[in-house]
CSV table of C-alpha atoms and ligand atoms in Angstrom, one decimal:
chain,number,residue,atom,x,y,z
A,17,MET,CA,81.8,50.2,35.2
A,18,ALA,CA,81.3,49.4,31.5
A,19,TYR,CA,78.9,52.4,31.5
A,20,MET,CA,81.6,54.6,33.1
A,21,LYS,CA,84.2,53.5,30.5
A,22,THR,CA,81.9,54.2,27.6
A,23,ARG,CA,81.0,57.6,29.1
A,24,ILE,CA,84.6,58.6,29.6
A,25,ALA,CA,85.6,57.5,26.1
A,26,GLY,CA,82.7,59.6,24.8
A,27,ILE,CA,83.9,62.6,26.7
A,28,LEU,CA,87.4,62.3,25.5
A,29,ALA,CA,86.3,61.7,21.9
A,30,ALA,CA,84.2,64.8,22.0
A,31,THR,CA,87.0,66.9,23.4
A,32,SER,CA,90.1,67.8,21.4
A,33,LEU,CA,93.0,66.6,23.4
A,34,VAL,CA,95.5,68.1,21.0
A,35,ALA,CA,94.0,71.6,21.1
A,36,GLY,CA,97.5,73.0,21.5
A,37,ALA,CA,98.7,75.4,24.2
A,38,ALA,CA,97.1,78.8,24.3
A,39,ASN,CA,98.3,81.3,21.8
A,40,ALA,CA,100.5,84.1,23.1
A,41,GLY,CA,98.3,86.7,24.7
A,42,ASP,CA,95.5,84.3,25.3
A,43,VAL,CA,94.3,82.2,28.2
A,44,GLU,CA,92.9,78.7,27.6
A,45,VAL,CA,90.4,78.0,30.3
A,46,LEU,CA,89.0,74.5,31.1
A,47,HIS,CA,85.7,74.7,32.9
A,48,TRP,CA,82.2,73.1,33.2
A,49,TRP,CA,80.1,76.2,33.1
A,50,THR,CA,77.8,75.2,30.3
A,51,SER,CA,74.3,75.9,31.5
A,52,GLY,CA,72.5,79.1,30.5
A,53,GLY,CA,73.1,80.7,33.9
A,54,GLU,CA,76.7,79.5,34.1
A,55,ALA,CA,77.5,80.7,30.6
A,56,ALA,CA,76.1,84.2,31.5
A,57,ALA,CA,78.4,84.3,34.5
A,58,LEU,CA,81.4,83.2,32.5
A,59,ASN,CA,80.8,86.0,30.1
A,60,VAL,CA,81.5,88.5,32.8
A,61,LEU,CA,85.0,87.0,33.2
A,62,LYS,CA,85.6,86.7,29.4
A,63,GLN,CA,84.6,90.3,28.9
A,64,ASP,CA,86.7,91.5,31.8
A,65,LEU,CA,89.8,89.9,30.2
A,66,GLU,CA,89.0,91.0,26.7
A,67,SER,CA,88.8,94.6,27.9
A,68,GLN,CA,92.5,94.1,29.0
A,69,GLY,CA,93.5,92.7,25.6
A,70,ILE,CA,93.6,89.1,26.7
A,71,GLY,CA,92.0,86.6,24.4
A,72,TRP,CA,90.0,83.7,25.7
A,73,GLN,CA,90.3,80.1,24.4
A,74,ASP,CA,87.3,78.3,25.7
A,75,MET,CA,87.6,74.6,26.8
A,76,PRO,CA,84.1,73.7,28.2
A,77,VAL,CA,83.5,70.2,29.4
A,78,ALA,CA,79.8,69.7,30.3
A,79,GLY,CA,78.9,67.9,33.5
A,80,GLY,CA,77.9,69.5,36.8
A,81,GLY,CA,80.2,69.0,39.7
A,82,GLY,CA,83.2,68.8,37.3
A,83,GLU,CA,83.8,65.0,37.2
A,84,GLN,CA,84.1,64.9,33.4
A,85,ALA,CA,86.2,68.1,33.4
A,86,MET,CA,88.6,66.5,35.7
A,87,THR,CA,88.9,63.4,33.5
A,88,VAL,CA,89.7,65.5,30.5
A,89,LEU,CA,92.2,67.5,32.5
A,90,ARG,CA,94.1,64.4,33.5
A,91,ALA,CA,94.3,63.4,29.9
A,92,ARG,CA,95.5,66.8,28.8
A,93,VAL,CA,98.2,66.9,31.5
A,94,THR,CA,99.3,63.3,30.6
A,95,ALA,CA,99.6,64.4,27.0
A,96,GLY,CA,101.9,67.2,28.1
A,97,ASN,CA,99.4,69.8,27.1
A,98,ALA,CA,97.9,71.4,30.3
A,99,PRO,CA,95.5,74.3,29.9
A,100,THR,CA,96.4,77.7,31.2
A,101,ALA,CA,93.8,77.8,33.9
A,102,VAL,CA,91.3,75.2,35.2
A,103,GLN,CA,88.1,75.5,37.2
A,104,MET,CA,88.6,73.3,40.2
A,105,LEU,CA,87.2,72.4,43.6
A,106,GLY,CA,88.8,71.8,47.0
A,107,PHE,CA,90.8,68.7,47.4
A,108,ASP,CA,91.4,68.4,43.7
A,109,ILE,CA,93.4,71.6,43.8
A,110,LEU,CA,95.6,70.3,46.6
A,111,ASP,CA,96.1,67.0,44.8
A,112,TRP,CA,97.4,68.8,41.7
A,113,ALA,CA,99.6,71.0,43.9
A,114,LYS,CA,101.1,68.0,45.5
A,115,GLU,CA,102.0,66.7,42.0
A,116,GLY,CA,103.9,70.0,41.4
A,117,ALA,CA,101.6,70.9,38.5
A,118,LEU,CA,100.5,74.3,39.6
A,119,ALA,CA,102.1,77.7,39.2
A,120,ASP,CA,103.1,79.8,42.2
A,121,LEU,CA,100.8,82.8,42.6
A,122,ASN,CA,102.5,84.3,45.6
A,123,GLU,CA,103.8,87.4,43.9
A,124,ILE,CA,100.4,88.6,42.7
A,125,ALA,CA,98.8,87.5,46.0
A,126,ALA,CA,101.2,89.5,48.0
A,127,GLN,CA,100.9,92.6,45.7
A,128,GLU,CA,97.1,92.5,46.1
A,129,GLY,CA,96.9,91.4,49.7
A,130,TRP,CA,94.9,88.2,49.2
A,131,ASP,CA,95.9,86.9,52.6
A,132,ALA,CA,93.8,89.5,54.4
A,133,VAL,CA,90.6,89.2,52.4
A,134,VAL,CA,90.1,85.6,51.4
A,135,PRO,CA,88.4,83.6,54.1
A,136,GLU,CA,90.4,80.9,56.0
A,137,ALA,CA,88.1,78.2,54.8
A,138,LEU,CA,89.0,79.0,51.2
A,139,GLN,CA,92.7,79.6,51.8
A,140,ALA,CA,92.8,76.0,53.1
A,141,PHE,CA,92.4,74.9,49.5
A,142,ALA,CA,94.0,77.8,47.7
A,143,ARG,CA,97.4,77.5,49.3
A,144,HIS,CA,99.8,74.7,49.5
A,145,ASP,CA,103.3,74.5,51.0
A,146,GLY,CA,103.3,78.3,51.7
A,147,LYS,CA,102.3,79.1,48.1
A,148,TRP,CA,99.1,80.4,46.6
A,149,ILE,CA,98.2,78.0,43.9
A,150,SER,CA,94.7,79.1,42.8
A,151,ALA,CA,92.5,82.1,42.5
A,152,PRO,CA,89.2,81.8,44.4
A,153,VAL,CA,86.2,82.9,42.3
A,154,ASN,CA,83.3,82.4,44.7
A,155,VAL,CA,81.6,80.5,47.5
A,156,HIS,CA,78.7,78.3,46.7
A,157,SER,CA,76.7,76.2,49.1
A,158,THR,CA,74.8,73.0,48.7
A,159,ASN,CA,72.2,73.1,51.4
A,160,TRP,CA,69.5,75.2,49.6
A,161,VAL,CA,66.0,74.5,48.4
A,162,TRP,CA,64.5,76.4,45.4
A,163,ALA,CA,60.7,76.6,45.1
A,164,ASN,CA,58.2,77.9,42.6
A,165,LYS,CA,56.3,80.5,44.6
A,166,ALA,CA,53.0,80.3,42.6
A,167,VAL,CA,52.9,76.5,43.0
A,168,LEU,CA,53.4,76.8,46.8
A,169,ASP,CA,50.8,79.6,47.1
A,170,ALA,CA,48.3,77.7,45.0
A,171,ASN,CA,48.6,74.8,47.4
A,172,GLY,CA,48.6,76.8,50.6
A,173,ILE,CA,52.2,75.9,51.5
A,174,SER,CA,54.5,78.2,53.4
A,175,VAL,CA,58.3,77.7,53.6
A,176,PRO,CA,59.0,74.5,55.6
A,177,GLN,CA,61.2,75.0,58.6
A,178,THR,CA,61.7,71.4,59.7
A,179,TRP,CA,62.0,68.0,57.9
A,180,ASP,CA,58.5,67.1,59.1
A,181,GLU,CA,57.1,70.3,57.6
A,182,PHE,CA,58.9,69.6,54.4
A,183,VAL,CA,57.4,66.1,54.3
A,184,ALA,CA,53.9,67.6,54.8
A,185,ALA,CA,54.5,70.1,52.0
A,186,VAL,CA,55.7,67.4,49.6
A,187,GLU,CA,52.7,65.2,50.4
A,188,LYS,CA,50.4,68.1,49.8
A,189,LEU,CA,51.9,68.7,46.3
A,190,ALA,CA,51.8,64.9,45.5
A,191,ALA,CA,48.1,64.8,46.5
A,192,ALA,CA,47.4,67.8,44.2
A,193,GLY,CA,49.0,66.0,41.3
A,194,VAL,CA,52.1,68.3,41.1
A,195,THR,CA,55.6,66.7,40.9
A,196,PRO,CA,56.8,67.6,44.4
A,197,ILE,CA,60.6,67.5,43.7
A,198,ALA,CA,62.5,68.2,40.6
A,199,GLN,CA,65.6,66.0,40.6
A,200,GLY,CA,68.2,65.2,38.0
A,201,GLY,CA,69.5,61.7,37.8
A,202,GLN,CA,73.3,61.9,38.1
A,203,ALA,CA,75.4,60.7,41.0
A,204,TRP,CA,76.8,64.1,41.8
A,205,GLN,CA,73.2,65.6,42.0
A,206,GLU,CA,72.1,62.9,44.4
A,207,ALA,CA,75.2,63.4,46.5
A,208,THR,CA,74.5,67.1,46.6
A,209,VAL,CA,71.1,66.4,48.2
A,210,PHE,CA,72.8,63.9,50.5
A,211,ASP,CA,75.0,66.6,52.0
A,212,ALA,CA,71.9,68.3,53.3
A,213,ALA,CA,70.2,65.0,54.2
A,214,VAL,CA,73.2,64.1,56.4
A,215,MET,CA,73.3,67.6,58.0
A,216,SER,CA,69.6,67.7,58.6
A,217,ALA,CA,69.4,64.2,60.1
A,218,GLY,CA,72.4,64.5,62.4
A,219,GLY,CA,73.4,68.2,62.8
A,220,PRO,CA,76.8,69.8,62.5
A,221,GLU,CA,78.8,67.5,64.8
A,222,PHE,CA,77.5,64.5,63.1
A,223,TYR,CA,78.2,65.9,59.6
A,224,LYS,CA,81.8,66.6,60.7
A,225,SER,CA,82.4,63.2,62.2
A,226,ALA,CA,81.0,61.4,59.2
A,227,PHE,CA,82.1,63.5,56.3
A,228,ILE,CA,85.2,65.4,57.4
A,229,ASP,CA,86.7,63.0,60.0
A,230,LEU,CA,85.4,59.9,58.2
A,231,ASP,CA,84.6,58.3,61.5
A,232,GLU,CA,83.4,54.7,61.1
A,233,GLY,CA,81.0,55.0,64.0
A,234,ALA,CA,79.2,58.0,62.5
A,235,LEU,CA,79.3,56.5,59.0
A,236,GLY,CA,77.7,53.3,60.3
A,237,SER,CA,75.2,54.8,62.7
A,238,ASP,CA,71.4,54.9,62.9
A,239,THR,CA,71.6,58.6,62.2
A,240,MET,CA,73.2,57.8,58.8
A,241,LYS,CA,70.4,55.3,58.2
A,242,GLU,CA,68.0,58.2,58.9
A,243,ALA,CA,69.8,60.3,56.2
A,244,PHE,CA,69.3,57.5,53.7
A,245,ASP,CA,65.7,57.2,54.7
A,246,ARG,CA,65.3,60.9,53.9
A,247,MET,CA,66.9,60.2,50.5
A,248,ALA,CA,64.4,57.4,50.0
A,249,PHE,CA,61.5,59.8,50.8
A,250,ILE,CA,62.9,62.3,48.2
A,251,ARG,CA,63.3,59.5,45.6
A,252,ALA,CA,59.6,58.5,46.1
A,253,ASN,CA,58.6,62.1,45.3
A,254,VAL,CA,60.5,62.8,42.0
A,255,ASP,CA,58.9,62.2,38.6
A,256,GLU,CA,59.5,59.0,36.8
A,257,ASN,CA,61.8,60.6,34.1
A,258,PHE,CA,64.5,61.8,36.4
A,259,SER,CA,67.1,59.3,35.4
A,260,GLY,CA,70.0,61.0,33.6
A,261,ARG,CA,68.5,64.4,33.7
A,262,ASP,CA,70.9,67.4,33.9
A,263,TRP,CA,70.5,69.6,37.0
A,264,ASN,CA,69.5,72.7,35.0
A,265,LEU,CA,66.7,70.8,33.4
A,266,ALA,CA,65.4,70.0,36.9
A,267,THR,CA,65.7,73.7,37.7
A,268,ALA,CA,63.7,74.5,34.6
A,269,MET,CA,60.9,72.2,36.0
A,270,VAL,CA,60.6,74.5,39.0
A,271,ILE,CA,60.9,77.6,36.9
A,272,ASN,CA,58.1,76.5,34.7
A,273,GLY,CA,55.9,75.4,37.6
A,274,GLU,CA,56.1,71.7,36.6
A,275,ALA,CA,57.5,70.9,40.1
A,276,GLY,CA,57.5,72.5,43.5
A,277,PHE,CA,61.0,72.2,44.9
A,278,GLN,CA,64.6,71.5,43.8
A,279,MET,CA,67.3,70.8,46.3
A,280,MET,CA,70.4,72.1,44.8
A,281,GLY,CA,73.4,74.4,45.3
A,282,ASP,CA,73.0,78.1,44.6
A,283,TRP,CA,74.2,77.8,41.1
A,284,ALA,CA,70.5,77.0,40.5
A,285,LYS,CA,69.7,80.6,41.2
A,286,GLY,CA,71.7,81.5,38.0
A,287,GLU,CA,69.1,79.6,36.0
A,288,PHE,CA,66.2,81.4,37.6
A,289,LEU,CA,67.9,84.8,36.9
A,290,ASN,CA,68.8,83.8,33.4
A,291,ALA,CA,65.0,83.1,32.8
A,292,GLY,CA,64.2,86.6,34.1
A,293,LYS,CA,62.7,85.3,37.4
A,294,VAL,CA,62.8,87.4,40.5
A,295,PRO,CA,63.5,86.0,44.0
A,296,GLY,CA,60.6,86.5,46.5
A,297,THR,CA,58.2,87.1,43.5
A,298,ASP,CA,58.6,84.1,41.2
A,299,PHE,CA,60.8,81.8,43.3
A,300,LEU,CA,61.9,81.3,46.8
A,301,CYS,CA,65.2,80.2,48.2
A,302,PHE,CA,65.6,78.7,51.7
A,303,ARG,CA,67.9,76.4,53.5
A,304,PHE,CA,67.2,72.7,53.5
A,305,PRO,CA,64.9,72.3,56.5
A,306,GLY,CA,66.8,71.7,59.7
A,307,THR,CA,70.1,73.1,58.3
A,308,GLN,CA,69.2,76.8,58.7
A,309,GLU,CA,72.3,77.5,60.9
A,310,GLN,CA,74.7,75.6,58.7
A,311,VAL,CA,76.5,76.1,55.4
A,312,THR,CA,78.0,73.2,53.4
A,313,PHE,CA,80.2,75.1,51.0
A,314,ASN,CA,82.2,74.6,47.8
A,315,ALA,CA,84.3,77.3,46.2
A,316,ASP,CA,85.2,77.4,42.5
A,317,GLN,CA,88.8,78.4,42.0
A,318,PHE,CA,91.0,78.7,39.0
A,319,ALA,CA,94.2,76.8,39.3
A,320,MET,CA,96.9,78.0,37.0
A,321,PHE,CA,98.9,75.2,35.4
A,322,ASP,CA,102.7,75.6,35.4
A,323,GLN,CA,103.6,76.4,31.8
A,324,GLY,CA,107.3,75.8,32.4
A,325,GLY,CA,108.6,78.4,34.8
A,326,MET,CA,107.2,81.7,35.8
A,327,VAL,CA,103.5,82.5,36.0
A,328,SER,CA,102.7,84.0,32.6
A,329,LYS,CA,101.5,87.6,32.1
A,330,GLU,CA,98.1,86.2,31.1
A,331,GLN,CA,97.8,84.0,34.1
A,332,ALA,CA,98.7,86.8,36.4
A,333,ALA,CA,96.1,89.0,34.7
A,334,LEU,CA,93.4,86.3,35.0
A,335,ALA,CA,94.2,85.8,38.7
A,336,SER,CA,94.1,89.5,39.3
A,337,ALA,CA,90.8,90.0,37.4
A,338,ILE,CA,89.2,87.2,39.4
A,339,LEU,CA,90.2,88.6,42.8
A,340,SER,CA,89.2,92.2,42.0
A,341,PRO,CA,86.3,93.3,44.2
A,342,SER,CA,84.3,94.7,41.3
A,343,PHE,CA,84.6,91.4,39.4
A,344,GLN,CA,83.7,89.4,42.6
A,345,SER,CA,80.5,91.4,42.8
A,346,ALA,CA,79.5,91.4,39.1
A,347,PHE,CA,80.3,87.7,38.6
A,348,ASN,CA,78.6,86.3,41.7
A,349,VAL,CA,75.5,88.4,41.2
A,350,VAL,CA,74.9,86.5,38.0
A,351,LYS,CA,76.3,83.1,39.1
A,352,GLY,CA,74.2,82.6,42.2
A,353,SER,CA,77.3,82.3,44.5
A,354,VAL,CA,78.7,84.8,46.9
A,355,PRO,CA,82.1,86.6,46.8
A,356,ALA,CA,85.3,84.8,47.8
A,357,ARG,CA,86.5,88.0,49.6
A,358,THR,CA,85.1,89.2,52.9
A,359,ASP,CA,85.2,92.9,51.9
A,360,VAL,CA,82.8,93.0,49.0
A,361,SER,CA,79.5,94.9,49.6
A,362,ASP,CA,76.2,93.0,49.3
A,363,GLU,CA,74.6,96.0,47.7
A,364,ALA,CA,74.3,94.6,44.2
A,365,PHE,CA,73.0,91.2,45.3
A,366,ASP,CA,69.4,90.1,45.4
A,367,ALA,CA,67.6,88.8,48.5
A,368,CYS,CA,68.9,85.2,48.1
A,369,GLY,CA,72.5,86.5,47.5
A,370,LYS,CA,72.3,88.8,50.6
A,371,GLN,CA,71.0,85.9,52.6
A,372,GLY,CA,73.8,83.7,51.3
A,373,MET,CA,76.4,86.3,52.3
A,374,LYS,CA,74.9,86.7,55.8
A,375,ASP,CA,74.6,82.9,56.3
A,376,LEU,CA,78.2,82.3,55.2
A,377,ALA,CA,79.6,84.9,57.6
A,378,ALA,CA,77.4,83.7,60.5
A,379,ALA,CA,78.3,80.0,59.9
A,380,ALA,CA,82.0,80.8,59.7
A,381,SER,CA,82.0,82.6,63.0
A,382,SER,CA,79.8,80.1,64.8
A,383,GLY,CA,81.7,77.0,63.7
A,384,ASN,CA,78.9,75.9,61.4
A,385,LEU,CA,80.7,76.1,58.1
A,386,PHE,CA,81.7,72.7,56.6
A,387,GLY,CA,83.1,71.6,53.2
A,388,SER,CA,80.6,69.9,50.9
A,389,MET,CA,81.3,66.2,50.4
A,390,ALA,CA,79.5,66.2,47.0
A,391,HIS,CA,81.6,69.0,45.7
A,392,GLY,CA,85.1,68.0,46.8
A,393,HIS,CA,85.5,70.1,50.0
A,394,ALA,CA,85.1,67.4,52.7
A,395,ALA,CA,87.4,64.6,51.5
A,396,PRO,CA,89.6,63.8,48.5
A,397,ALA,CA,88.2,62.5,45.3
A,398,SER,CA,88.7,58.8,46.1
A,399,VAL,CA,86.4,59.1,49.1
A,400,LYS,CA,83.9,61.5,47.3
A,401,ASN,CA,83.6,59.0,44.5
A,402,ALA,CA,83.0,56.1,47.0
A,403,VAL,CA,80.2,58.2,48.6
A,404,TYR,CA,78.7,58.9,45.1
A,405,ASP,CA,78.6,55.2,44.3
A,406,VAL,CA,76.7,54.2,47.4
A,407,VAL,CA,74.3,57.2,47.4
A,408,THR,CA,73.4,56.7,43.8
A,409,ALA,CA,72.9,52.9,44.2
A,410,HIS,CA,70.6,53.5,47.1
A,411,PHE,CA,68.7,56.3,45.2
A,412,ASN,CA,68.2,54.0,42.3
A,413,GLY,CA,66.8,51.2,44.5
A,414,GLU,CA,69.8,48.9,44.6
A,415,TYR,CA,70.1,49.0,48.4
A,416,ASP,CA,67.7,49.7,51.2
A,417,SER,CA,68.9,52.2,53.8
A,418,ALA,CA,70.4,49.6,56.2
A,419,THR,CA,72.4,48.1,53.4
A,420,ALA,CA,73.5,51.5,52.1
A,421,VAL,CA,74.9,52.3,55.6
A,422,GLU,CA,77.0,49.1,55.6
A,423,GLU,CA,78.2,49.8,52.0
A,424,LEU,CA,79.1,53.3,52.9
A,425,VAL,CA,81.3,52.2,55.8
A,426,ASP,CA,83.1,49.7,53.6
A,427,ALA,CA,83.4,52.0,50.6
A,428,VAL,CA,84.9,54.9,52.6
A,429,SER,CA,87.2,52.6,54.5
A,430,ILE,CA,88.6,51.2,51.2
A,431,ALA,CA,88.9,54.7,49.6
A,432,LYS,CA,90.5,56.6,52.4
B,511,LIG,C1,80.4,74.2,40.8
B,511,LIG,C2,79.4,75.3,40.2
B,511,LIG,C3,78.6,74.7,39.1
B,511,LIG,C4,77.9,73.4,39.5
B,511,LIG,C5,77.0,72.8,38.4
B,511,LIG,C6,79.6,72.9,41.0
B,511,LIG,O1,80.5,71.9,41.4
B,511,LIG,O2,81.0,74.6,41.9
B,511,LIG,O3,80.1,76.4,39.8
B,511,LIG,O4,77.7,75.7,38.7
B,511,LIG,O5,78.9,72.5,39.9
B,511,LIG,O6,77.7,72.7,37.2
C-alpha cells in the first residue's frame, strides 16, 4: 500500500496536472502508448490529424494496461481540467459515462454508420444509455504467445499445441540454459498471463463463470487451483531479474534471443515490427496452448470528455479519423491489433494480423469471444484490481495455489 501511494505520488508529480485545456484547433490526448511500437502506431494517428490541420497536444502516461493513466485522468477531472480525448478500456468507459463525463458522439456515429460496422462486443463498451460515448480504435487479444524462431529451431522445438507440450518445450529450453519465458514483473502483466492460464485450465464456460459471472463456485474451484499452478510453473521458468520489468523489455528479450517465449497481448507484435522483425521468419505468434479456439479481447477506445456542451469540431474530427477504414488498417498494421470494424480488408496485414482477424471473427460467431479480465473487459476496475492483487501475490511467492484460490474468492466478493 505504501508502495502504491509513493508510486501514485510519483506519477502525479511527473505529470503536469495544470497543463491547461487544449488550445483551440488542437486535441489534447491522454494515453499510455509509450513503447517504441506503440509510439510508432500513435504517429499514424497524429499525422492523420495534422493533415487535417488539427494539432496534437500529447499527454503520455507510461504504464502498460493503463492503470497509471487512469489515476492521472481522475486527478485531471477532479481539478476541472479533463483532456479532450482519453485512451480507455472497457468498463472504465462505462464508469465515466455513468458519471456523465463523456460527450455524446451520436451525430457523427449516425452520419458514418458506426452501428453497422462496429462489432457488438465493442458496442457494449462504446455506447451507454443510447449514446455513442467513445470511438473504438482496435481489438487486441491477450491469449497469445510470442516466440523467437531461431531459439526454438536451435532446440528442436515446434509450436506447442497443448499445455503439456508447452511444459515440455519450456523444460527443453531450461535444460539448454536459455531463459524459457520472458516476463515483466508488474501486476497487470501477470494478470494478462492469468487470463490465458484460466482459459487453458478450464475452457470457455469456466472462464465465463469465473471472470464474467464472478461465480463463487468457479472462483473457488480445483480448476482455478490448476490455473494458479500453471502460473507457478511459469514463475519457475522466468529469469531472476523479472521484478519490475516493463513488458516491452520482456519482448526485447525474445527479439534478441535471450528468451524463448513471452505470453503477452498482441501489442507485443508492435515491438517485433518496430525492431524490423518478420513474422514466420524471425518470430512466431500462436495462441496460448489450449486456447486456440478462444479469444480474450480488449479494445482501445478514445473517450471524448465533455468540454461543456456540444462535441467540439476537433473531437468530431478525431472520432471520424479513428473510425475511417483506411486509418483502421494503417494503424492496426503497426500496432499489432486488428480493426474495430468488420469491413476492413486483411490485405495489408502480416500473417499474425491475418490470423488475429480470422480468430476474432471465428470466436465471435462460435461464442468463444470473452472480455479480458486483465484489461478491463470482464469486470469493473474494482474487481480487476482485486484479481491483480491476488495474482501478483501468488506470482511473487506470497501464497501457494490453494491459498490464492481462497484469497481470490474473498477479494472478488468484497470488490463486486
Ligand atoms: C492496451 C494496449 C497497450 C498495452 C500495453 C493495453 O491495455 O490495450 O493498447 O499497448 O496495454 O501498454
